[in-house]
Amino acid sequence: MSQLTVSLYRYNPESDQKPRMQEFQLDLPEGKDLMVLDVLALLKEQDTSITYRRSCREGVCGSDGMNISGKNGLACITSLSQVVKNNKLVLRPLPGLPVIRDLVVDMSLFYKQYERIQPYLINNSPVPSIERLQSPEDRAKLDGLYECILCACCSTSCPSFWWNPEKFVGPAGLLQAWRFLADSRDQATEERLAKLDDPFSVFRCRGIMNCVNVCPKGLNPTKAIGHIRSMLLKQAT
Amino acid sequence: MANINKLTYDAVIIGGGGSGLRAALQLAQSGLKTAVISKVFPTRSHTVSAQGGITCAIASADPNDDWRWHMYDTVKGSDYIGDQDAIEYMCSVGPQAVFELEHMGLPFSRTENGRIYQRPFGGQSKDYGKGGQAARTCAAADRTGHALLHTLYQANIKAGTEFLNEWYAVDLVTNAAGDVRGVVAICIEDGEVHYVDAKATVLATGGAGRIYASTTNALINTGDGIGMAMRAGIPVQDMEMWQFHPTGIYGAGTLVTEGCRGEGGYLINKDGERFMERYAPNAKDLAGRDVVARAMILELLEGRGGGPEGDHVFLKLDHLGEEVLHSRLPGICELSKTFAHVDPVKEPIPVVPTCHYMMGGLPTNIGGQVLSRDAAGKDKVINGLYACGEAACVSVHGANRLGGNSLLDLVVFGRAAGLQIEQSMKEGFSTDLAVESDIERAMSRLQRLESSNSGESVAQVRKDLQNCMQLHFGVFREGKSMQEGLAKLKVVAERAANVHLPDKTKAFNTARIEALELDNLLEVAMATAVSAEQRTESRGAHARDDFQERDDANWLCHTLYFKGEPGVHRRDVNMQPKTVPSFEPKIRTY
Ligand SMILES: Cc1cc2nc3c(=O)[nH]c(=O)nc-3n(C[C@H](O)[C@H](O)[C@H](O)COP(=O)(O)OP(=O)(O)OC[C@H]3O[C@@H](n4cnc5c(N)ncnc54)[C@H](O)[C@@H]3O)c2cc1C
Ligand code: SF4
Ligand code: SF4
Ligand code: FES
């Protein structure tokens, strides 16, 4: 059996003046590479006040984005062997968003930026009696875009989003903006671009690529932003 | 005490999964004042995990496909206790519901001619079982649930639906007449309790796989809607019918879709033998899920399992080639690497049958109205209460659900419930307002927890409940063992009634939520245990060692269970579809 030290960000608005780090010691079962979420569940058995979100426990619902030993990721699919150094694990909430309690952040701004890009298909032509047709090639353009699980790991690792969360859409929102711009069935290209055409919404991206480095689904918001950027620039000329 | 904030709507939908969001969309478009309550942000609902697809005769893979063939398969798959009028409705309305999803933007995979891609799934046939394997499951790679749930959420944003996200519904509020009049709910973020009043309340709370120790289900699948209804005196139907999915990843419980076998993968035992050829010579690995799961357990019992404990078999996929695996099953490759440490391109995935789906639930009619029974044993509508999705039992799945039929059930009956409510409201449907004591009754569980000052931990009681269900109510069942299980459950129930909530702070108190969920797990487990012990036959997913045959003379019926009763009532199966002749029970072979 090996010992793990977990340093956990604690904050309860009802009892804490300010956040603090609390250390826990945990005996780990031999021969099993636990996920970070398993560790949290074990700690919660000891101290039920420890608070975090979780649902699917398999990396598809996006509930448990958090900062794991310095890097944003999903607790449920991050194994200890990937992140534990010197028998120590450090867990903090996603940076840059207000903390509600412990590892739970207020995602309102993140969702607001998502809603702002009109995350739905716009096609006002009469619907056919069957599906709208789309070639496999056109459909392939959506791969790497539609799989986003809205975990906010990317946007909360993006310095431009930290400084301008109200005005810069952020990598997650922009990835979805591109998902609809790239869809052969969508007819609102101009309207979509018009809403993004200001110095902040898209152009605050500095190409720092933090977003790409942390996305647990292996998606590439920077590339999507590049596509939107060139569409905007092309439109301007 | 009932001096709490009150919110008023025409309709409130509890659940932001596929079925709840589909119902919400219908209601938002109808102009009724509607809210969706969800304990998680909607796209974090369990529907997001669905992988393989949505089964429907849209005639893409086969231009001659016919919804009646889909109906035949579904009736047969249900082992003849699926209601044929409901199955007829689902299979015939299905194509429209699927096309609507596509029109909303769902990124389905495509065929060369631009139509929706369909893959073969278990239990699918052409020409009423005579024309060989069909390919009827519409897919967005192996992320169909994700694509479906996000698309429905997006459509609801577009329609302006009101959401109460991260709100937890505690209990239904019923008036003196027994009509349902909304729900008491907690806003999780600040811990405030609200009374959400509505003329129509829809339970779209999903499944309860967490009653078992090993399950493919999300941690939030605790059967809250079932628990709430049972405490309000409403019966549940066919709760003995739990589907064990053949391919849960060994050790982790996470699912690998049946689509893997649809794409050509197959199961092997430790000797590398494709054993399903012996159990289902025609359909082989694509026989009904109940059939495959039992075959796997028999292989293990006969010593042909793999690993040091001989406790799992393998799903072989490498022969499909890297390209197919990466384009058609990308999510599976990811999951397998993460949870089994195996790359399916190179090695087979270790798998075991794992609790997956609750065929039972709240009995409803096609319009989603929840049914109870009157003194004469006839169906009786519960005014103001509707259910759809996995929480409901309409019943299209009977004793065994076919793969891909749940997602179809969600959108078809979510939509139908919305339409029914719209219609009722137009006709002036209304019930009496709840009075203070009605609301207080719905708050009693909260009050007990607030005043608890000693007792056991939720986690410990929950663990014992899950182990009990796993041991006594698994793939194979037997009378004596089930009676032991029932006795244990009664002890668990007493313990659950006395659990202690040490932390009583308000803000985002997930310990309080878990304590409330425990009661619901318990209601579901009890209903399952009693119904399973009572049904003295083997049918579909309910396989008994002591009653190995199907017994149509006594059990070609639904079971209805009311909380606290020692036994079950029988309810007739509907055998009268409206536009096609009924399918008579036959011996089920694959
Ligand atoms: C891993 C996996 C893969 C699957 N793949 C397929 C597939 O390929 N094809 C198929 O047809 N089926 C599949 N299924 C089955 C299918 O996904 C589910 O049956 C279906 O998604 C259930 O949807 P639902 O709308 O009923 O509920 P859910 O999606 O489970 O949603 C329930 C909702 O209720 C809310 N809720 C619950 N309790 C409360 C409460 N107390 N207060 C407030 N809100 C509450 C939750 O927040 C959630 O929003 C799969 C299932 C699993 C486990
Ligand atoms: S590339 Fe752009 S969006 Fe991504 S982290 Fe950097 S600044 Fe943010
Ligand atoms: S792009 Fe990736 S990191 Fe960002 S929200 Fe989506 S899934 Fe999460
Ligand atoms: S719990 Fe769903 S992504 Fe981790």
PDB file of N, CA, C and O in Angstrom, chain B residues 211-270:
ATOM      1  N   ILE B 211     -28.444   1.288  -8.396  1.00  0.00           N
ATOM      2  CA  ILE B 211     -28.828   0.332  -7.351  1.00  0.00           C
ATOM      3  C   ILE B 211     -27.888  -0.886  -7.385  1.00  0.00           C
ATOM      4  O   ILE B 211     -27.863  -1.656  -6.439  1.00  0.00           O
ATOM      5  N   TYR B 212     -27.163  -1.075  -8.480  1.00  0.00           N
ATOM      6  CA  TYR B 212     -26.221  -2.188  -8.561  1.00  0.00           C
ATOM      7  C   TYR B 212     -24.794  -1.687  -8.323  1.00  0.00           C
ATOM      8  O   TYR B 212     -24.475  -0.541  -8.607  1.00  0.00           O
ATOM      9  N   ALA B 213     -23.944  -2.588  -7.817  1.00  0.00           N
ATOM     10  CA  ALA B 213     -22.558  -2.221  -7.546  1.00  0.00           C
ATOM     11  C   ALA B 213     -21.784  -1.992  -8.838  1.00  0.00           C
ATOM     12  O   ALA B 213     -20.889  -1.173  -8.905  1.00  0.00           O
ATOM     13  N   SER B 214     -22.178  -2.735  -9.872  1.00  0.00           N
ATOM     14  CA  SER B 214     -21.470  -2.604 -11.138  1.00  0.00           C
ATOM     15  C   SER B 214     -22.468  -2.192 -12.215  1.00  0.00           C
ATOM     16  O   SER B 214     -23.406  -2.914 -12.499  1.00  0.00           O
ATOM     17  N   THR B 215     -22.270  -1.022 -12.787  1.00  0.00           N
ATOM     18  CA  THR B 215     -23.244  -0.512 -13.748  1.00  0.00           C
ATOM     19  C   THR B 215     -22.577   0.385 -14.774  1.00  0.00           C
ATOM     20  O   THR B 215     -21.541   0.997 -14.495  1.00  0.00           O
ATOM     21  N   THR B 216     -23.185   0.447 -15.946  1.00  0.00           N
ATOM     22  CA  THR B 216     -22.712   1.369 -16.980  1.00  0.00           C
ATOM     23  C   THR B 216     -23.243   2.775 -16.742  1.00  0.00           C
ATOM     24  O   THR B 216     -22.883   3.699 -17.450  1.00  0.00           O
ATOM     25  N   ASN B 217     -24.127   2.921 -15.762  1.00  0.00           N
ATOM     26  CA  ASN B 217     -24.843   4.192 -15.586  1.00  0.00           C
ATOM     27  C   ASN B 217     -24.010   5.259 -14.890  1.00  0.00           C
ATOM     28  O   ASN B 217     -23.137   4.964 -14.067  1.00  0.00           O
ATOM     29  N   ALA B 218     -24.352   6.506 -15.175  1.00  0.00           N
ATOM     30  CA  ALA B 218     -23.725   7.657 -14.525  1.00  0.00           C
ATOM     31  C   ALA B 218     -24.005   7.626 -13.023  1.00  0.00           C
ATOM     32  O   ALA B 218     -24.983   7.029 -12.564  1.00  0.00           O
ATOM     33  N   LEU B 219     -23.164   8.338 -12.274  1.00  0.00           N
ATOM     34  CA  LEU B 219     -23.341   8.394 -10.820  1.00  0.00           C
ATOM     35  C   LEU B 219     -24.662   9.048 -10.427  1.00  0.00           C
ATOM     36  O   LEU B 219     -25.164   8.844  -9.328  1.00  0.00           O
ATOM     37  N   ILE B 220     -25.224   9.856 -11.322  1.00  0.00           N
ATOM     38  CA  ILE B 220     -26.472  10.561 -10.977  1.00  0.00           C
ATOM     39  C   ILE B 220     -27.723   9.715 -11.248  1.00  0.00           C
ATOM     40  O   ILE B 220     -28.831  10.165 -10.963  1.00  0.00           O
ATOM     41  N   ASN B 221     -27.553   8.502 -11.754  1.00  0.00           N
ATOM     42  CA  ASN B 221     -28.736   7.683 -12.080  1.00  0.00           C
ATOM     43  C   ASN B 221     -29.257   6.942 -10.853  1.00  0.00           C
ATOM     44  O   ASN B 221     -29.001   5.768 -10.651  1.00  0.00           O
ATOM     45  N   THR B 222     -30.002   7.682 -10.049  1.00  0.00           N
ATOM     46  CA  THR B 222     -30.427   7.152  -8.759  1.00  0.00           C
ATOM     47  C   THR B 222     -31.941   6.973  -8.665  1.00  0.00           C
ATOM     48  O   THR B 222     -32.488   6.823  -7.573  1.00  0.00           O
ATOM     49  N   GLY B 223     -32.633   7.047  -9.793  1.00  0.00           N
ATOM     50  CA  GLY B 223     -34.068   6.734  -9.788  1.00  0.00           C
ATOM     51  C   GLY B 223     -34.919   7.710  -8.986  1.00  0.00           C
ATOM     52  O   GLY B 223     -35.923   7.323  -8.392  1.00  0.00           O
ATOM     53  N   ASP B 224     -34.557   8.982  -9.019  1.00  0.00           N
ATOM     54  CA  ASP B 224     -35.281   9.952  -8.194  1.00  0.00           C
ATOM     55  C   ASP B 224     -36.767  10.052  -8.555  1.00  0.00           C
ATOM     56  O   ASP B 224     -37.623  10.164  -7.671  1.00  0.00           O
ATOM     57  N   GLY B 225     -37.065  10.028  -9.826  1.00  0.00           N
ATOM     58  CA  GLY B 225     -38.468  10.160 -10.245  1.00  0.00           C
ATOM     59  C   GLY B 225     -39.296   8.984  -9.759  1.00  0.00           C
ATOM     60  O   GLY B 225     -40.449   9.138  -9.322  1.00  0.00           O
ATOM     61  N   ILE B 226     -38.697   7.805  -9.822  1.00  0.00           N
ATOM     62  CA  ILE B 226     -39.386   6.602  -9.363  1.00  0.00           C
ATOM     63  C   ILE B 226     -39.660   6.717  -7.861  1.00  0.00           C
ATOM     64  O   ILE B 226     -40.767   6.469  -7.387  1.00  0.00           O
ATOM     65  N   GLY B 227     -38.637   7.120  -7.121  1.00  0.00           N
ATOM     66  CA  GLY B 227     -38.778   7.261  -5.676  1.00  0.00           C
ATOM     67  C   GLY B 227     -39.862   8.277  -5.322  1.00  0.00           C
ATOM     68  O   GLY B 227     -40.729   8.020  -4.476  1.00  0.00           O
ATOM     69  N   MET B 228     -39.817   9.414  -5.978  1.00  0.00           N
ATOM     70  CA  MET B 228     -40.808  10.466  -5.700  1.00  0.00           C
ATOM     71  C   MET B 228     -42.221   9.964  -5.943  1.00  0.00           C
ATOM     72  O   MET B 228     -43.135  10.208  -5.150  1.00  0.00           O
ATOM     73  N   ALA B 229     -42.412   9.273  -7.070  1.00  0.00           N
ATOM     74  CA  ALA B 229     -43.748   8.790  -7.411  1.00  0.00           C
ATOM     75  C   ALA B 229     -44.204   7.721  -6.413  1.00  0.00           C
ATOM     76  O   ALA B 229     -45.347   7.741  -5.934  1.00  0.00           O
ATOM     77  N   MET B 230     -43.288   6.813  -6.073  1.00  0.00           N
ATOM     78  CA  MET B 230     -43.670   5.744  -5.143  1.00  0.00           C
ATOM     79  C   MET B 230     -44.095   6.315  -3.791  1.00  0.00           C
ATOM     80  O   MET B 230     -45.069   5.866  -3.192  1.00  0.00           O
ATOM     81  N   ARG B 231     -43.364   7.320  -3.336  1.00  0.00           N
ATOM     82  CA  ARG B 231     -43.746   7.923  -2.051  1.00  0.00           C
ATOM     83  C   ARG B 231     -45.087   8.635  -2.140  1.00  0.00           C
ATOM     84  O   ARG B 231     -45.764   8.839  -1.138  1.00  0.00           O
ATOM     85  N   ALA B 232     -45.471   9.024  -3.377  1.00  0.00           N
ATOM     86  CA  ALA B 232     -46.774   9.666  -3.547  1.00  0.00           C
ATOM     87  C   ALA B 232     -47.872   8.626  -3.797  1.00  0.00           C
ATOM     88  O   ALA B 232     -48.990   8.976  -4.184  1.00  0.00           O
ATOM     89  N   GLY B 233     -47.540   7.348  -3.618  1.00  0.00           N
ATOM     90  CA  GLY B 233     -48.559   6.302  -3.717  1.00  0.00           C
ATOM     91  C   GLY B 233     -48.826   5.806  -5.132  1.00  0.00           C
ATOM     92  O   GLY B 233     -49.837   5.152  -5.397  1.00  0.00           O
ATOM     93  N   ILE B 234     -47.919   6.115  -6.032  1.00  0.00           N
ATOM     94  CA  ILE B 234     -48.098   5.737  -7.440  1.00  0.00           C
ATOM     95  C   ILE B 234     -47.338   4.437  -7.703  1.00  0.00           C
ATOM     96  O   ILE B 234     -46.207   4.263  -7.225  1.00  0.00           O
ATOM     97  N   PRO B 235     -47.947   3.512  -8.449  1.00  0.00           N
ATOM     98  CA  PRO B 235     -47.275   2.215  -8.653  1.00  0.00           C
ATOM     99  C   PRO B 235     -46.171   2.280  -9.697  1.00  0.00           C
ATOM    100  O   PRO B 235     -46.126   3.202 -10.509  1.00  0.00           O
ATOM    101  N   VAL B 236     -45.290   1.299  -9.656  1.00  0.00           N
ATOM    102  CA  VAL B 236     -44.274   1.137 -10.694  1.00  0.00           C
ATOM    103  C   VAL B 236     -44.477  -0.218 -11.367  1.00  0.00           C
ATOM    104  O   VAL B 236     -45.002  -1.151 -10.760  1.00  0.00           O
ATOM    105  N   GLN B 237     -44.060  -0.292 -12.607  1.00  0.00           N
ATOM    106  CA  GLN B 237     -44.373  -1.457 -13.434  1.00  0.00           C
ATOM    107  C   GLN B 237     -43.113  -2.180 -13.888  1.00  0.00           C
ATOM    108  O   GLN B 237     -42.123  -1.529 -14.240  1.00  0.00           O
ATOM    109  N   ASP B 238     -43.159  -3.505 -13.885  1.00  0.00           N
ATOM    110  CA  ASP B 238     -42.088  -4.365 -14.438  1.00  0.00           C
ATOM    111  C   ASP B 238     -40.702  -4.036 -13.883  1.00  0.00           C
ATOM    112  O   ASP B 238     -39.700  -4.059 -14.609  1.00  0.00           O
ATOM    113  N   MET B 239     -40.642  -3.742 -12.602  1.00  0.00           N
ATOM    114  CA  MET B 239     -39.358  -3.335 -12.032  1.00  0.00           C
ATOM    115  C   MET B 239     -38.358  -4.482 -11.904  1.00  0.00           C
ATOM    116  O   MET B 239     -37.176  -4.262 -11.634  1.00  0.00           O
ATOM    117  N   GLU B 240     -38.806  -5.717 -12.114  1.00  0.00           N
ATOM    118  CA  GLU B 240     -37.864  -6.842 -12.093  1.00  0.00           C
ATOM    119  C   GLU B 240     -37.019  -6.879 -13.366  1.00  0.00           C
ATOM    120  O   GLU B 240     -36.018  -7.592 -13.426  1.00  0.00           O
ATOM    121  N   MET B 241     -37.419  -6.106 -14.374  1.00  0.00           N
ATOM    122  CA  MET B 241     -36.770  -6.208 -15.674  1.00  0.00           C
ATOM    123  C   MET B 241     -35.610  -5.224 -15.809  1.00  0.00           C
ATOM    124  O   MET B 241     -35.802  -4.055 -16.122  1.00  0.00           O
ATOM    125  N   TRP B 242     -34.419  -5.699 -15.532  1.00  0.00           N
ATOM    126  CA  TRP B 242     -33.197  -4.902 -15.665  1.00  0.00           C
ATOM    127  C   TRP B 242     -32.328  -5.493 -16.752  1.00  0.00           C
ATOM    128  O   TRP B 242     -32.050  -6.688 -16.743  1.00  0.00           O
ATOM    129  N   GLN B 243     -31.894  -4.669 -17.659  1.00  0.00           N
ATOM    130  CA  GLN B 243     -31.019  -5.169 -18.707  1.00  0.00           C
ATOM    131  C   GLN B 243     -29.560  -5.156 -18.260  1.00  0.00           C
ATOM    132  O   GLN B 243     -29.063  -4.144 -17.782  1.00  0.00           O
ATOM    133  N   PHE B 244     -28.929  -6.295 -18.437  1.00  0.00           N
ATOM    134  CA  PHE B 244     -27.478  -6.375 -18.227  1.00  0.00           C
ATOM    135  C   PHE B 244     -26.838  -6.342 -19.594  1.00  0.00           C
ATOM    136  O   PHE B 244     -27.104  -7.198 -20.437  1.00  0.00           O
ATOM    137  N   HIS B 245     -26.036  -5.324 -19.819  1.00  0.00           N
ATOM    138  CA  HIS B 245     -25.414  -5.182 -21.141  1.00  0.00           C
ATOM    139  C   HIS B 245     -24.227  -6.125 -21.216  1.00  0.00           C
ATOM    140  O   HIS B 245     -23.417  -6.175 -20.292  1.00  0.00           O
ATOM    141  N   PRO B 246     -24.109  -6.870 -22.333  1.00  0.00           N
ATOM    142  CA  PRO B 246     -23.012  -7.833 -22.431  1.00  0.00           C
ATOM    143  C   PRO B 246     -21.632  -7.191 -22.285  1.00  0.00           C
ATOM    144  O   PRO B 246     -20.734  -7.795 -21.688  1.00  0.00           O
ATOM    145  N   THR B 247     -21.459  -5.975 -22.799  1.00  0.00           N
ATOM    146  CA  THR B 247     -20.085  -5.480 -22.847  1.00  0.00           C
ATOM    147  C   THR B 247     -19.847  -4.231 -22.004  1.00  0.00           C
ATOM    148  O   THR B 247     -19.705  -3.131 -22.514  1.00  0.00           O
ATOM    149  N   GLY B 248     -19.817  -4.446 -20.680  1.00  0.00           N
ATOM    150  CA  GLY B 248     -19.286  -3.419 -19.780  1.00  0.00           C
ATOM    151  C   GLY B 248     -17.806  -3.725 -19.634  1.00  0.00           C
ATOM    152  O   GLY B 248     -17.413  -4.893 -19.572  1.00  0.00           O
ATOM    153  N   ILE B 249     -16.974  -2.694 -19.586  1.00  0.00           N
ATOM    154  CA  ILE B 249     -15.528  -2.937 -19.446  1.00  0.00           C
ATOM    155  C   ILE B 249     -15.259  -3.558 -18.079  1.00  0.00           C
ATOM    156  O   ILE B 249     -15.696  -3.040 -17.052  1.00  0.00           O
ATOM    157  N   TYR B 250     -14.552  -4.680 -18.091  1.00  0.00           N
ATOM    158  CA  TYR B 250     -14.244  -5.418 -16.873  1.00  0.00           C
ATOM    159  C   TYR B 250     -13.545  -4.512 -15.869  1.00  0.00           C
ATOM    160  O   TYR B 250     -12.581  -3.819 -16.199  1.00  0.00           O
ATOM    161  N   GLY B 251     -14.055  -4.482 -14.642  1.00  0.00           N
ATOM    162  CA  GLY B 251     -13.417  -3.692 -13.591  1.00  0.00           C
ATOM    163  C   GLY B 251     -13.965  -2.281 -13.470  1.00  0.00           C
ATOM    164  O   GLY B 251     -14.115  -1.765 -12.381  1.00  0.00           O
ATOM    165  N   ALA B 252     -14.286  -1.641 -14.597  1.00  0.00           N
ATOM    166  CA  ALA B 252     -14.698  -0.235 -14.554  1.00  0.00           C
ATOM    167  C   ALA B 252     -16.209  -0.065 -14.718  1.00  0.00           C
ATOM    168  O   ALA B 252     -16.804   0.868 -14.199  1.00  0.00           O
ATOM    169  N   GLY B 253     -16.837  -0.982 -15.461  1.00  0.00           N
ATOM    170  CA  GLY B 253     -18.279  -0.868 -15.680  1.00  0.00           C
ATOM    171  C   GLY B 253     -18.658   0.040 -16.833  1.00  0.00           C
ATOM    172  O   GLY B 253     -19.810   0.056 -17.252  1.00  0.00           O
ATOM    173  N   THR B 254     -17.706   0.801 -17.348  1.00  0.00           N
ATOM    174  CA  THR B 254     -18.055   1.675 -18.472  1.00  0.00           C
ATOM    175  C   THR B 254     -18.416   0.821 -19.685  1.00  0.00           C
ATOM    176  O   THR B 254     -17.889  -0.271 -19.872  1.00  0.00           O
ATOM    177  N   LEU B 255     -19.313   1.372 -20.502  1.00  0.00           N
ATOM    178  CA  LEU B 255     -19.861   0.589 -21.594  1.00  0.00           C
ATOM    179  C   LEU B 255     -19.017   0.656 -22.858  1.00  0.00           C
ATOM    180  O   LEU B 255     -18.462   1.697 -23.172  1.00  0.00           O
ATOM    181  N   VAL B 256     -18.953  -0.464 -23.589  1.00  0.00           N
ATOM    182  CA  VAL B 256     -18.587  -0.369 -25.004  1.00  0.00           C
ATOM    183  C   VAL B 256     -19.812  -0.813 -25.811  1.00  0.00           C
ATOM    184  O   VAL B 256     -20.416  -1.836 -25.542  1.00  0.00           O
ATOM    185  N   THR B 257     -20.166   0.010 -26.757  1.00  0.00           N
ATOM    186  CA  THR B 257     -21.454  -0.139 -27.448  1.00  0.00           C
ATOM    187  C   THR B 257     -21.609  -1.462 -28.184  1.00  0.00           C
ATOM    188  O   THR B 257     -20.629  -2.037 -28.690  1.00  0.00           O
ATOM    189  N   GLU B 258     -22.861  -1.906 -28.275  1.00  0.00           N
ATOM    190  CA  GLU B 258     -23.215  -3.049 -29.101  1.00  0.00           C
ATOM    191  C   GLU B 258     -22.857  -2.788 -30.563  1.00  0.00           C
ATOM    192  O   GLU B 258     -22.661  -3.709 -31.354  1.00  0.00           O
ATOM    193  N   GLY B 259     -22.751  -1.487 -30.921  1.00  0.00           N
ATOM    194  CA  GLY B 259     -22.318  -1.115 -32.269  1.00  0.00           C
ATOM    195  C   GLY B 259     -20.986  -1.754 -32.632  1.00  0.00           C
ATOM    196  O   GLY B 259     -20.705  -1.994 -33.799  1.00  0.00           O
ATOM    197  N   CYS B 260     -20.166  -2.070 -31.638  1.00  0.00           N
ATOM    198  CA  CYS B 260     -18.890  -2.756 -31.916  1.00  0.00           C
ATOM    199  C   CYS B 260     -19.155  -4.097 -32.586  1.00  0.00           C
ATOM    200  O   CYS B 260     -18.485  -4.478 -33.539  1.00  0.00           O
ATOM    201  N   ARG B 261     -20.151  -4.816 -32.027  1.00  0.00           N
ATOM    202  CA  ARG B 261     -20.500  -6.089 -32.643  1.00  0.00           C
ATOM    203  C   ARG B 261     -21.258  -5.865 -33.944  1.00  0.00           C
ATOM    204  O   ARG B 261     -21.123  -6.627 -34.888  1.00  0.00           O
ATOM    205  N   GLY B 262     -22.042  -4.752 -34.006  1.00  0.00           N
ATOM    206  CA  GLY B 262     -22.727  -4.391 -35.247  1.00  0.00           C
ATOM    207  C   GLY B 262     -21.739  -4.165 -36.386  1.00  0.00           C
ATOM    208  O   GLY B 262     -21.987  -4.514 -37.534  1.00  0.00           O
ATOM    209  N   GLU B 263     -20.599  -3.586 -36.037  1.00  0.00           N
ATOM    210  CA  GLU B 263     -19.589  -3.301 -37.066  1.00  0.00           C
ATOM    211  C   GLU B 263     -18.749  -4.530 -37.390  1.00  0.00           C
ATOM    212  O   GLU B 263     -17.845  -4.463 -38.222  1.00  0.00           O
ATOM    213  N   GLY B 264     -18.987  -5.652 -36.697  1.00  0.00           N
ATOM    214  CA  GLY B 264     -18.272  -6.887 -37.033  1.00  0.00           C
ATOM    215  C   GLY B 264     -17.401  -7.455 -35.922  1.00  0.00           C
ATOM    216  O   GLY B 264     -16.737  -8.474 -36.113  1.00  0.00           O
ATOM    217  N   GLY B 265     -17.386  -6.802 -34.769  1.00  0.00           N
ATOM    218  CA  GLY B 265     -16.637  -7.359 -33.641  1.00  0.00           C
ATOM    219  C   GLY B 265     -17.365  -8.573 -33.080  1.00  0.00           C
ATOM    220  O   GLY B 265     -18.544  -8.775 -33.340  1.00  0.00           O
ATOM    221  N   TYR B 266     -16.642  -9.414 -32.335  1.00  0.00           N
ATOM    222  CA  TYR B 266     -17.326 -10.536 -31.686  1.00  0.00           C
ATOM    223  C   TYR B 266     -16.650 -10.924 -30.375  1.00  0.00           C
ATOM    224  O   TYR B 266     -15.516 -10.522 -30.096  1.00  0.00           O
ATOM    225  N   LEU B 267     -17.409 -11.701 -29.580  1.00  0.00           N
ATOM    226  CA  LEU B 267     -16.934 -12.096 -28.261  1.00  0.00           C
ATOM    227  C   LEU B 267     -16.146 -13.397 -28.350  1.00  0.00           C
ATOM    228  O   LEU B 267     -16.514 -14.296 -29.113  1.00  0.00           O
ATOM    229  N   ILE B 268     -15.080 -13.489 -27.563  1.00  0.00           N
ATOM    230  CA  ILE B 268     -14.334 -14.748 -27.482  1.00  0.00           C
ATOM    231  C   ILE B 268     -14.099 -15.104 -26.015  1.00  0.00           C
ATOM    232  O   ILE B 268     -14.061 -14.219 -25.158  1.00  0.00           O
ATOM    233  N   ASN B 269     -13.952 -16.400 -25.752  1.00  0.00           N
ATOM    234  CA  ASN B 269     -13.615 -16.818 -24.390  1.00  0.00           C
ATOM    235  C   ASN B 269     -12.093 -16.942 -24.267  1.00  0.00           C
ATOM    236  O   ASN B 269     -11.361 -16.557 -25.183  1.00  0.00           O
ATOM    237  N   LYS B 270     -11.636 -17.506 -23.159  1.00  0.00           N
ATOM    238  CA  LYS B 270     -10.181 -17.507 -22.943  1.00  0.00           C
ATOM    239  C   LYS B 270      -9.448 -18.368 -23.965  1.00  0.00           C
ATOM    240  O   LYS B 270      -8.265 -18.193 -24.204  1.00  0.00           O
TER     241      LYS B 270
END
